[in-house]
Short mmCIF file of C-alpha atoms and ligand atoms in Angstrom, two decimals:
data_model
loop_
_atom_site.label_atom_id
_atom_site.label_comp_id
_atom_site.label_asym_id
_atom_site.label_seq_id
_atom_site.Cartn_x
_atom_site.Cartn_y
_atom_site.Cartn_z
CA MET A 1 0.00 0.00 0.00
CA GLY A 2 1.08 3.61 -0.59
CA SER A 3 2.23 5.90 2.21
CA ASP A 4 -0.84 7.99 3.12
CA LEU A 5 -2.85 5.82 5.47
CA SER A 6 -4.50 8.78 7.17
CA SER A 7 -7.57 8.98 4.91
CA PRO A 8 -10.43 6.64 5.84
CA SER A 9 -10.92 5.64 2.18
CA ARG A 10 -7.25 4.73 1.89
CA ARG A 11 -7.51 2.55 4.98
CA GLN A 12 -10.62 0.77 3.65
CA PHE A 13 -9.10 0.00 0.27
CA ARG A 14 -7.55 -3.44 -0.24
CA THR A 15 -6.12 -5.15 -3.29
CA ALA A 16 -3.62 -7.91 -3.91
CA ASP A 17 -2.71 -6.36 -7.29
CA PRO A 18 0.34 -4.09 -6.79
CA ALA A 19 -0.37 -2.13 -9.99
CA VAL A 20 -3.90 -1.27 -8.82
CA ASP A 21 -2.56 -0.47 -5.37
CA ALA A 22 -0.16 2.06 -6.91
CA ILE A 23 -3.04 3.51 -8.95
CA ALA A 24 -5.09 3.82 -5.75
CA GLY A 25 -2.31 5.98 -4.27
CA LYS A 26 -2.68 8.35 -7.21
CA VAL A 27 -6.48 8.34 -7.08
CA PHE A 28 -6.53 9.22 -3.37
CA ALA A 29 -3.95 11.95 -3.97
CA GLY A 30 -6.02 13.36 -6.86
CA GLU A 31 -3.19 12.68 -9.33
CA ARG A 32 -3.77 12.04 -13.01
CA LEU A 33 -3.40 8.44 -14.25
CA SER A 34 -0.93 7.61 -17.01
CA PHE A 35 -1.18 5.46 -20.14
CA ASP A 36 0.47 2.57 -18.28
CA ASP A 37 -1.98 2.95 -15.39
CA GLY A 38 -4.81 2.67 -17.91
CA VAL A 39 -3.39 -0.53 -19.35
CA ALA A 40 -3.02 -1.89 -15.81
CA LEU A 41 -6.67 -1.10 -15.04
CA TYR A 42 -7.72 -3.10 -18.08
CA GLY A 43 -5.36 -5.95 -17.26
CA SER A 44 -6.14 -6.38 -13.57
CA ASP A 45 -8.00 -9.45 -12.34
CA ASP A 46 -9.16 -7.47 -9.34
CA ILE A 47 -12.22 -5.92 -10.97
CA LEU A 48 -13.77 -5.24 -7.57
CA ALA A 49 -10.78 -3.08 -6.58
CA VAL A 50 -10.91 -1.24 -9.93
CA GLY A 51 -14.65 -0.72 -9.46
CA TRP A 52 -14.20 0.39 -5.85
CA LEU A 53 -11.82 3.13 -6.95
CA ALA A 54 -14.12 4.23 -9.78
CA ASN A 55 -17.03 4.32 -7.35
CA TYR A 56 -14.94 6.38 -4.93
CA VAL A 57 -14.36 9.00 -7.66
CA ARG A 58 -18.01 8.85 -8.75
CA GLU A 59 -19.27 9.43 -5.21
CA LYS A 60 -16.80 12.26 -4.65
CA LEU A 61 -18.22 13.99 -7.74
CA HIS A 62 -21.91 13.14 -7.49
CA GLY A 63 -22.62 11.53 -4.13
CA ASN A 64 -25.57 9.23 -4.52
CA ILE A 65 -27.17 11.01 -7.45
CA THR A 66 -27.88 9.15 -10.68
CA TYR A 67 -29.08 11.17 -13.63
CA PHE A 68 -31.60 10.12 -16.26
CA ASN A 69 -33.60 11.99 -18.86
CA VAL A 70 -36.79 11.66 -20.86
CA ASN A 71 -35.79 11.56 -24.49
CA ARG A 72 -36.79 10.37 -27.93
CA HIS A 73 -34.53 9.11 -30.68
CA ILE A 74 -35.17 10.19 -34.26
CA ASN A 75 -33.21 8.50 -37.06
CA PRO A 76 -34.30 10.40 -40.18
CA THR A 77 -32.59 8.04 -42.62
CA ASN A 78 -30.66 4.80 -42.59
CA VAL A 79 -29.27 5.38 -46.08
CA CYS A 80 -25.51 5.58 -45.73
CA VAL A 81 -22.58 5.68 -48.11
CA ALA A 82 -20.08 4.51 -45.49
CA ALA A 83 -20.81 0.75 -45.31
CA CYS A 84 -18.96 0.35 -42.00
CA ARG A 85 -18.27 -3.23 -41.00
CA LEU A 86 -19.36 -2.44 -37.47
CA CYS A 87 -22.84 -1.29 -38.45
CA ALA A 88 -26.13 -3.11 -39.04
CA PHE A 89 -28.20 0.05 -39.38
CA GLY A 90 -26.94 1.62 -42.61
CA ARG A 91 -28.33 0.63 -46.02
CA LYS A 92 -27.39 1.48 -49.61
CA LYS A 93 -29.92 3.80 -51.25
CA ASP A 94 -31.92 1.25 -53.24
CA SER A 95 -31.48 -1.79 -51.06
CA PRO A 96 -34.32 -3.48 -49.14
CA GLY A 97 -35.10 -1.83 -45.82
CA ALA A 98 -33.62 1.56 -46.82
CA TYR A 99 -35.76 4.48 -45.63
CA THR A 100 -35.65 8.25 -45.59
CA MET A 101 -38.30 10.20 -43.72
CA ALA A 102 -40.07 13.05 -45.43
CA LEU A 103 -39.87 16.10 -43.16
CA GLU A 104 -43.54 15.78 -42.14
CA GLU A 105 -42.87 12.16 -41.24
CA ALA A 106 -39.86 13.07 -39.08
CA TRP A 107 -41.88 15.73 -37.26
CA ALA A 108 -44.74 13.23 -36.75
CA THR A 109 -42.22 10.70 -35.39
CA ALA A 110 -41.06 13.34 -32.92
CA ALA A 111 -44.65 13.88 -31.80
CA SER A 112 -45.35 10.18 -31.19
CA GLY A 113 -44.26 9.22 -27.72
CA TYR A 114 -44.17 12.88 -26.72
CA THR A 115 -46.80 12.08 -24.07
CA GLU A 116 -44.14 11.57 -21.38
CA ALA A 117 -43.10 15.18 -22.02
CA VAL A 118 -39.69 14.51 -23.51
CA THR A 119 -37.01 17.13 -22.87
CA GLU A 120 -34.59 15.92 -25.59
CA PHE A 121 -34.64 14.76 -29.19
CA HIS A 122 -31.57 12.65 -30.00
CA ILE A 123 -31.09 12.80 -33.79
CA VAL A 124 -28.62 10.67 -35.72
CA GLY A 125 -28.74 9.02 -39.12
CA GLY A 126 -26.80 7.71 -42.09
CA LEU A 127 -24.60 9.62 -44.54
CA HIS A 128 -27.16 10.06 -47.31
CA PRO A 129 -25.58 10.79 -50.70
CA ASP A 130 -28.46 12.92 -52.04
CA LEU A 131 -30.23 14.66 -49.18
CA PRO A 132 -29.31 18.35 -49.31
CA PHE A 133 -27.98 20.15 -46.24
CA GLN A 134 -31.18 22.22 -46.32
CA TYR A 135 -33.20 19.07 -45.45
CA PHE A 136 -31.36 18.83 -42.11
CA LEU A 137 -31.68 22.56 -41.42
CA ASP A 138 -35.42 22.39 -42.17
CA LEU A 139 -35.78 19.24 -40.06
CA VAL A 140 -34.24 20.95 -37.04
CA ALA A 141 -36.01 24.30 -37.55
CA GLY A 142 -39.34 22.47 -37.92
CA LEU A 143 -38.77 20.56 -34.70
CA LYS A 144 -37.89 23.75 -32.83
CA GLN A 145 -41.01 25.45 -34.15
CA ARG A 146 -43.26 22.55 -33.10
CA PHE A 147 -41.49 21.67 -29.83
CA PRO A 148 -39.77 24.87 -28.68
CA ARG A 149 -38.99 23.54 -25.18
CA VAL A 150 -37.31 20.35 -26.34
CA HIS A 151 -33.49 20.34 -26.49
CA ILE A 152 -32.12 19.10 -29.82
CA LYS A 153 -29.03 16.92 -29.45
CA GLY A 154 -28.32 16.25 -33.07
CA PHE A 155 -25.79 14.87 -35.55
CA THR A 156 -22.48 13.16 -34.82
CA MET A 157 -19.10 14.61 -35.81
CA VAL A 158 -19.13 12.13 -38.71
CA GLU A 159 -22.44 13.44 -40.05
CA VAL A 160 -21.33 17.06 -39.65
CA ALA A 161 -18.09 16.42 -41.54
CA TYR A 162 -20.03 14.70 -44.34
CA LEU A 163 -22.65 17.48 -44.55
CA ALA A 164 -19.86 20.05 -44.68
CA ARG A 165 -18.16 18.25 -47.55
CA ARG A 166 -21.36 17.90 -49.55
CA ALA A 167 -22.43 21.50 -48.93
CA LYS A 168 -18.87 22.72 -49.69
CA LEU A 169 -18.72 24.54 -46.37
CA THR A 170 -16.11 24.57 -43.64
CA ILE A 171 -16.82 22.59 -40.48
CA PRO A 172 -17.34 25.77 -38.40
CA ALA A 173 -19.72 27.21 -41.02
CA THR A 174 -21.70 23.95 -41.10
CA LEU A 175 -21.91 23.84 -37.32
CA ARG A 176 -22.95 27.49 -37.18
CA LYS A 177 -25.83 26.87 -39.60
CA LEU A 178 -27.00 23.82 -37.64
CA LYS A 179 -26.83 25.83 -34.44
CA GLU A 180 -28.79 28.70 -35.97
CA ALA A 181 -31.43 26.22 -37.15
CA GLY A 182 -31.86 24.93 -33.59
CA VAL A 183 -29.24 22.29 -32.73
CA ASP A 184 -28.47 22.77 -29.03
CA SER A 185 -25.77 20.13 -28.49
CA MET A 186 -24.32 17.05 -30.16
CA PRO A 187 -24.27 13.35 -29.37
CA GLY A 188 -21.01 11.43 -28.99
CA GLY A 189 -21.38 8.83 -31.73
CA GLY A 190 -19.01 7.98 -34.56
CA ALA A 191 -15.88 8.14 -32.39
CA GLU A 192 -15.61 4.33 -32.43
CA ILE A 193 -11.90 3.76 -31.66
CA PHE A 194 -9.41 6.39 -32.79
CA SER A 195 -6.61 3.93 -33.63
CA ASP A 196 -6.02 4.04 -37.43
CA ARG A 197 -5.22 0.32 -37.51
CA VAL A 198 -8.63 -0.58 -36.06
CA ARG A 199 -10.57 2.14 -37.82
CA HIS A 200 -9.35 0.89 -41.21
CA ILE A 201 -11.02 -2.42 -40.49
CA ILE A 202 -14.25 -1.50 -38.70
CA CYS A 203 -15.19 1.81 -40.38
CA ASP A 204 -12.80 2.48 -43.23
CA HIS A 205 -14.77 5.24 -44.95
CA LYS A 206 -15.45 7.36 -41.90
CA ILE A 207 -13.44 10.43 -40.92
CA ASP A 208 -10.35 9.46 -38.95
CA GLY A 209 -9.79 9.98 -35.25
CA ASP A 210 -8.05 13.34 -35.66
CA GLU A 211 -10.89 14.64 -37.84
CA TRP A 212 -13.46 13.47 -35.29
CA LEU A 213 -11.56 15.30 -32.54
CA GLN A 214 -11.11 18.41 -34.68
CA THR A 215 -14.85 18.53 -35.44
CA ALA A 216 -15.59 18.20 -31.72
CA ARG A 217 -13.07 20.97 -31.02
CA GLU A 218 -14.83 23.28 -33.51
CA ALA A 219 -18.21 22.47 -31.95
CA HIS A 220 -16.90 23.28 -28.48
CA LEU A 221 -15.39 26.55 -29.73
CA LEU A 222 -18.86 27.53 -30.99
CA GLY A 223 -20.35 26.80 -27.59
CA LEU A 224 -21.97 23.49 -28.52
CA ARG A 225 -21.53 20.91 -25.76
CA THR A 226 -20.98 17.38 -27.05
CA ASN A 227 -20.72 13.85 -25.71
CA ALA A 228 -18.00 11.32 -26.47
CA THR A 229 -18.30 7.59 -27.05
CA MET A 230 -15.95 4.64 -27.44
CA LEU A 231 -16.99 1.49 -29.28
CA TYR A 232 -15.37 -1.55 -27.65
CA GLY A 233 -15.60 -5.32 -27.84
CA HIS A 234 -14.58 -5.88 -31.48
CA ILE A 235 -10.93 -6.06 -32.63
CA GLU A 236 -9.40 -3.37 -30.47
CA ASN A 237 -6.91 -4.11 -27.67
CA ASP A 238 -6.41 -2.51 -24.26
CA GLU A 239 -3.77 -0.10 -25.60
CA ASP A 240 -6.24 1.14 -28.26
CA ARG A 241 -8.84 1.76 -25.57
CA VAL A 242 -6.45 3.69 -23.35
CA ASP A 243 -5.16 5.70 -26.32
CA HIS A 244 -8.77 6.60 -27.20
CA LEU A 245 -9.56 7.73 -23.67
CA LEU A 246 -6.40 9.79 -23.31
CA ARG A 247 -7.02 11.56 -26.62
CA LEU A 248 -10.50 12.50 -25.37
CA ARG A 249 -8.97 13.67 -22.08
CA ALA A 250 -6.43 15.85 -23.93
CA LEU A 251 -9.15 17.60 -25.94
CA GLN A 252 -11.23 18.07 -22.81
CA ASP A 253 -8.26 19.78 -21.14
CA GLU A 254 -8.21 22.18 -24.07
CA THR A 255 -11.93 22.97 -24.51
CA GLY A 256 -13.93 21.64 -21.54
CA GLY A 257 -16.73 21.02 -24.06
CA PHE A 258 -17.48 17.34 -23.40
CA GLN A 259 -20.30 16.56 -21.04
CA THR A 260 -20.45 12.79 -20.83
CA PHE A 261 -18.45 9.75 -21.81
CA ILE A 262 -20.46 6.75 -23.04
CA PRO A 263 -18.74 3.41 -23.68
CA LEU A 264 -20.68 1.48 -26.34
CA ALA A 265 -20.50 -2.33 -26.46
CA PHE A 266 -20.18 -3.72 -29.97
CA HIS A 267 -23.26 -5.70 -31.06
CA PRO A 268 -22.19 -8.03 -33.89
CA ASP A 269 -25.51 -9.39 -35.22
CA HIS A 270 -26.22 -8.57 -38.89
CA THR A 271 -22.87 -6.78 -39.27
CA ALA A 272 -19.87 -7.82 -41.38
CA LEU A 273 -18.20 -8.73 -38.06
CA ASP A 274 -20.90 -11.15 -36.94
CA HIS A 275 -18.32 -13.86 -36.26
CA LEU A 276 -17.19 -11.90 -33.17
CA PRO A 277 -18.65 -12.79 -29.78
CA ARG A 278 -20.73 -10.33 -27.77
CA THR A 279 -19.11 -8.52 -24.86
CA THR A 280 -19.52 -9.99 -21.39
CA GLY A 281 -20.86 -8.27 -18.30
CA LEU A 282 -17.42 -7.86 -16.76
CA THR A 283 -16.02 -6.27 -19.91
CA ASP A 284 -18.91 -3.81 -19.92
CA ILE A 285 -18.44 -2.93 -16.27
CA ARG A 286 -14.69 -2.47 -16.71
CA GLN A 287 -15.18 0.13 -19.49
CA ILE A 288 -17.28 2.20 -17.14
CA ALA A 289 -14.72 1.97 -14.34
CA ALA A 290 -11.71 2.65 -16.59
CA GLY A 291 -13.54 5.60 -18.16
CA ARG A 292 -14.34 7.09 -14.75
CA LEU A 293 -10.75 6.73 -13.55
CA LEU A 294 -8.91 7.92 -16.67
CA LEU A 295 -11.28 10.73 -17.68
CA ASP A 296 -10.64 12.86 -14.61
CA ASN A 297 -11.86 15.98 -16.45
CA PHE A 298 -15.23 14.56 -17.58
CA ALA A 299 -18.13 15.35 -15.27
CA HIS A 300 -20.28 12.37 -16.27
CA ILE A 301 -19.99 8.70 -17.22
CA LYS A 302 -23.08 7.16 -18.81
CA ALA A 303 -24.12 3.52 -18.55
CA TYR A 304 -26.40 3.49 -21.60
CA TRP A 305 -28.97 0.89 -20.55
CA GLN A 306 -30.17 0.18 -24.10
CA MET A 307 -26.71 -1.01 -24.98
CA MET A 308 -25.59 -2.66 -21.71
CA THR A 309 -29.00 -4.04 -20.71
CA ALA A 310 -30.83 -2.51 -17.79
CA LYS A 311 -29.37 -5.12 -15.42
CA ILE A 312 -25.71 -4.40 -16.21
CA ALA A 313 -26.36 -0.65 -16.33
CA GLN A 314 -27.79 -0.88 -12.82
CA ILE A 315 -24.61 -2.56 -11.57
CA ALA A 316 -22.53 0.04 -13.43
CA LEU A 317 -24.05 2.66 -11.12
CA ARG A 318 -21.78 1.16 -8.44
CA PHE A 319 -18.72 0.98 -10.74
CA GLY A 320 -18.32 4.62 -11.77
CA ALA A 321 -21.42 5.59 -13.75
CA ASP A 322 -23.62 8.49 -12.62
CA ASP A 323 -25.99 8.54 -15.62
CA ILE A 324 -28.14 5.87 -17.21
CA ASP A 325 -29.44 7.81 -20.27
CA GLY A 326 -33.15 8.01 -20.80
CA THR A 327 -36.53 6.67 -21.75
CA VAL A 328 -35.08 6.66 -25.30
CA ILE A 329 -38.27 5.68 -27.19
CA GLU A 330 -37.51 3.79 -30.36
CA GLU A 331 -33.82 2.94 -30.46
CA LYS A 332 -32.87 1.54 -33.88
CA ILE A 333 -29.09 1.30 -34.26
CA TYR A 334 -28.55 -1.34 -31.57
CA HIS A 335 -31.74 -3.20 -32.33
CA ASP A 336 -30.73 -3.69 -35.96
CA ALA A 337 -27.51 -5.22 -34.56
CA GLY A 338 -29.31 -7.69 -32.32
CA ALA A 339 -29.94 -5.81 -29.05
CA THR A 340 -32.55 -7.65 -26.99
CA THR A 341 -33.38 -4.74 -24.68
CA PRO A 342 -36.80 -3.06 -24.99
CA GLN A 343 -36.86 -0.09 -27.41
CA GLY A 344 -37.81 2.29 -24.61
CA MET A 345 -38.52 2.46 -20.89
CA ARG A 346 -40.99 4.48 -18.86
CA ARG A 347 -39.73 7.16 -16.52
CA SER A 348 -41.11 5.36 -13.48
CA GLU A 349 -39.27 2.16 -14.42
CA LEU A 350 -35.95 3.99 -14.86
CA MET A 351 -36.40 5.52 -11.41
CA ARG A 352 -37.12 2.12 -9.86
CA LEU A 353 -33.96 0.70 -11.43
CA ILE A 354 -31.87 3.54 -10.00
CA ARG A 355 -33.46 3.37 -6.52
CA GLU A 356 -32.89 -0.38 -6.32
CA ALA A 357 -29.19 0.27 -6.93
CA GLY A 358 -29.30 2.37 -3.77
CA ARG A 359 -28.99 5.61 -5.71
CA GLU A 360 -31.11 8.74 -5.86
CA PRO A 361 -32.69 9.35 -9.28
CA VAL A 362 -32.52 12.91 -10.57
CA GLU A 363 -34.22 13.75 -13.83
CA ARG A 364 -31.99 16.06 -15.86
CA ASP A 365 -32.25 17.90 -19.13
CA THR A 366 -29.50 17.40 -21.72
CA LEU A 367 -27.24 19.98 -20.07
CA TYR A 368 -27.65 18.39 -16.61
CA HIS A 369 -30.04 20.95 -15.15
CA SER A 370 -32.50 19.18 -12.88
CA VAL A 371 -36.06 18.88 -14.14
CA THR A 372 -39.05 19.20 -11.83
CA ARG A 373 -42.37 17.83 -13.00
CA THR A 374 -45.96 18.51 -12.14
CA GLU A 375 -48.80 16.37 -13.60
CA ASP A 376 -48.35 17.31 -17.25
CA THR A 377 -45.51 19.78 -17.50
CA PHE A 378 -41.95 20.31 -16.32
CA THR A 379 -39.61 23.10 -15.25
CA VAL A 380 -35.86 23.18 -15.60
CA ALA A 381 -33.66 24.63 -12.84
CA VAL A 382 -30.91 26.63 -14.55
O1 LIG B 1 -21.89 6.03 -33.69
C1 LIG B 1 -23.19 1.44 -34.52
C2 LIG B 1 -22.47 2.76 -32.49
C3 LIG B 1 -23.33 4.83 -32.21
C4 LIG B 1 -23.14 -0.53 -33.71
O2 LIG B 1 -24.36 11.03 -27.06
C5 LIG B 1 -22.81 0.37 -32.72
O3 LIG B 1 -25.87 10.74 -25.52
C6 LIG B 1 -22.59 -1.30 -31.24
O4 LIG B 1 -23.58 7.37 -30.33
N1 LIG B 1 -22.86 -2.25 -32.14
C7 LIG B 1 -24.64 5.59 -32.11
N2 LIG B 1 -22.55 0.01 -31.49
C8 LIG B 1 -25.15 5.66 -30.68
C9 LIG B 1 -24.55 6.81 -29.91
C10 LIG B 1 -25.17 7.26 -28.65
C11 LIG B 1 -26.04 6.44 -27.98
C12 LIG B 1 -26.62 6.90 -26.80
C13 LIG B 1 -26.35 8.15 -26.31
C14 LIG B 1 -25.47 8.96 -27.01
C15 LIG B 1 -25.21 10.34 -26.51
C16 LIG B 1 -24.87 8.52 -28.17
O5 LIG B 1 -23.59 3.47 -32.05
C17 LIG B 1 -22.57 4.87 -33.49
C18 LIG B 1 -21.64 3.70 -33.30
O6 LIG B 1 -20.54 4.09 -32.52
N3 LIG B 1 -22.85 1.57 -33.26
N4 LIG B 1 -23.37 0.14 -34.82
C19 LIG B 1 -23.13 -1.91 -33.39
N5 LIG B 1 -23.37 -2.86 -34.30
#
């Protein structure tokens, strides 16, 4: 054990793994973890000690609170030019199952399931070769006009970079137009794993890691908060995961624009990588814990229940996660890839899940302001 035995937490902590013990010394001293520490966290057999430390950090930041929100996903099109091996959602333009919503249809989709008074629309879709940029601007402006109180978290860095290229605009100009139309923040998708070696295999035609980070940087500079994800459980190794996390941490040092880190478990069904096994519960839990410990400048770590299953997400609330995402309503990307979770969950059920983990549920809006509800409306504390 390290030298400072005066803190009660330090005295409670026990591990037989010397590498984790050394990491604990840093965690208790508030010191930043290194690349090698990250690899050691992934390699340790003592998952309970790793989780204990992540939970220690999580409780220092958020106490017992667990955040959730009431949101609806809208996927305007699944037509995509990228053909990523990791994906089961995208379709070529004329292939069976391809769809593109007319604007009225997208707005009607937003309205269905609105009964729980959603505070967020989460909008992501494919890279459509023909849809003009104006379609996306009109989509967002139309949503804002119809649902002025709903926060629009829309379009990944990958979509923004593609829209910019097609519209012959710079990334900042594209982001500015989306923001003017009504985009309030951006989701964290498309980051996958930044390693070129892996990216070439799982999503060859997407922007590379540096371009993803640069697009996020530009968004942050314009005042758009974004999330960050990491897709794990395919062909990446522990070093790739740590490299990904430390590159996110470096950008966060620079901009402070990331809100939440969301590890995403690879779902292989109906993808070109369907020979790979699914992730296990311990792998899922470890991503949450490693994320919490390495991303010392991220406020929030999300255990996305749709992806992890509600049962594992509940356990993750004791391994570093302080957020469980939302009611979701109509998730498509994971369900096309074989997810067996329900496509949405009621608010009351999410709260039960959180309470049974011994945590206190707090409904938030997208920017983590708490939401107070009366019978049929809500107010946001800013
Ligand atoms: O970008 C695609 C991933 C992402 C598969 O920001 C797959 O709050 C697993 O980013 N198996 C979209 N993953 C989802 C996403 C997200 C989800 C929830 C909340 C937020 C947020 C963001 O899903 C894609 C890609 O990384 N993905 N296919 C698959 N077969």
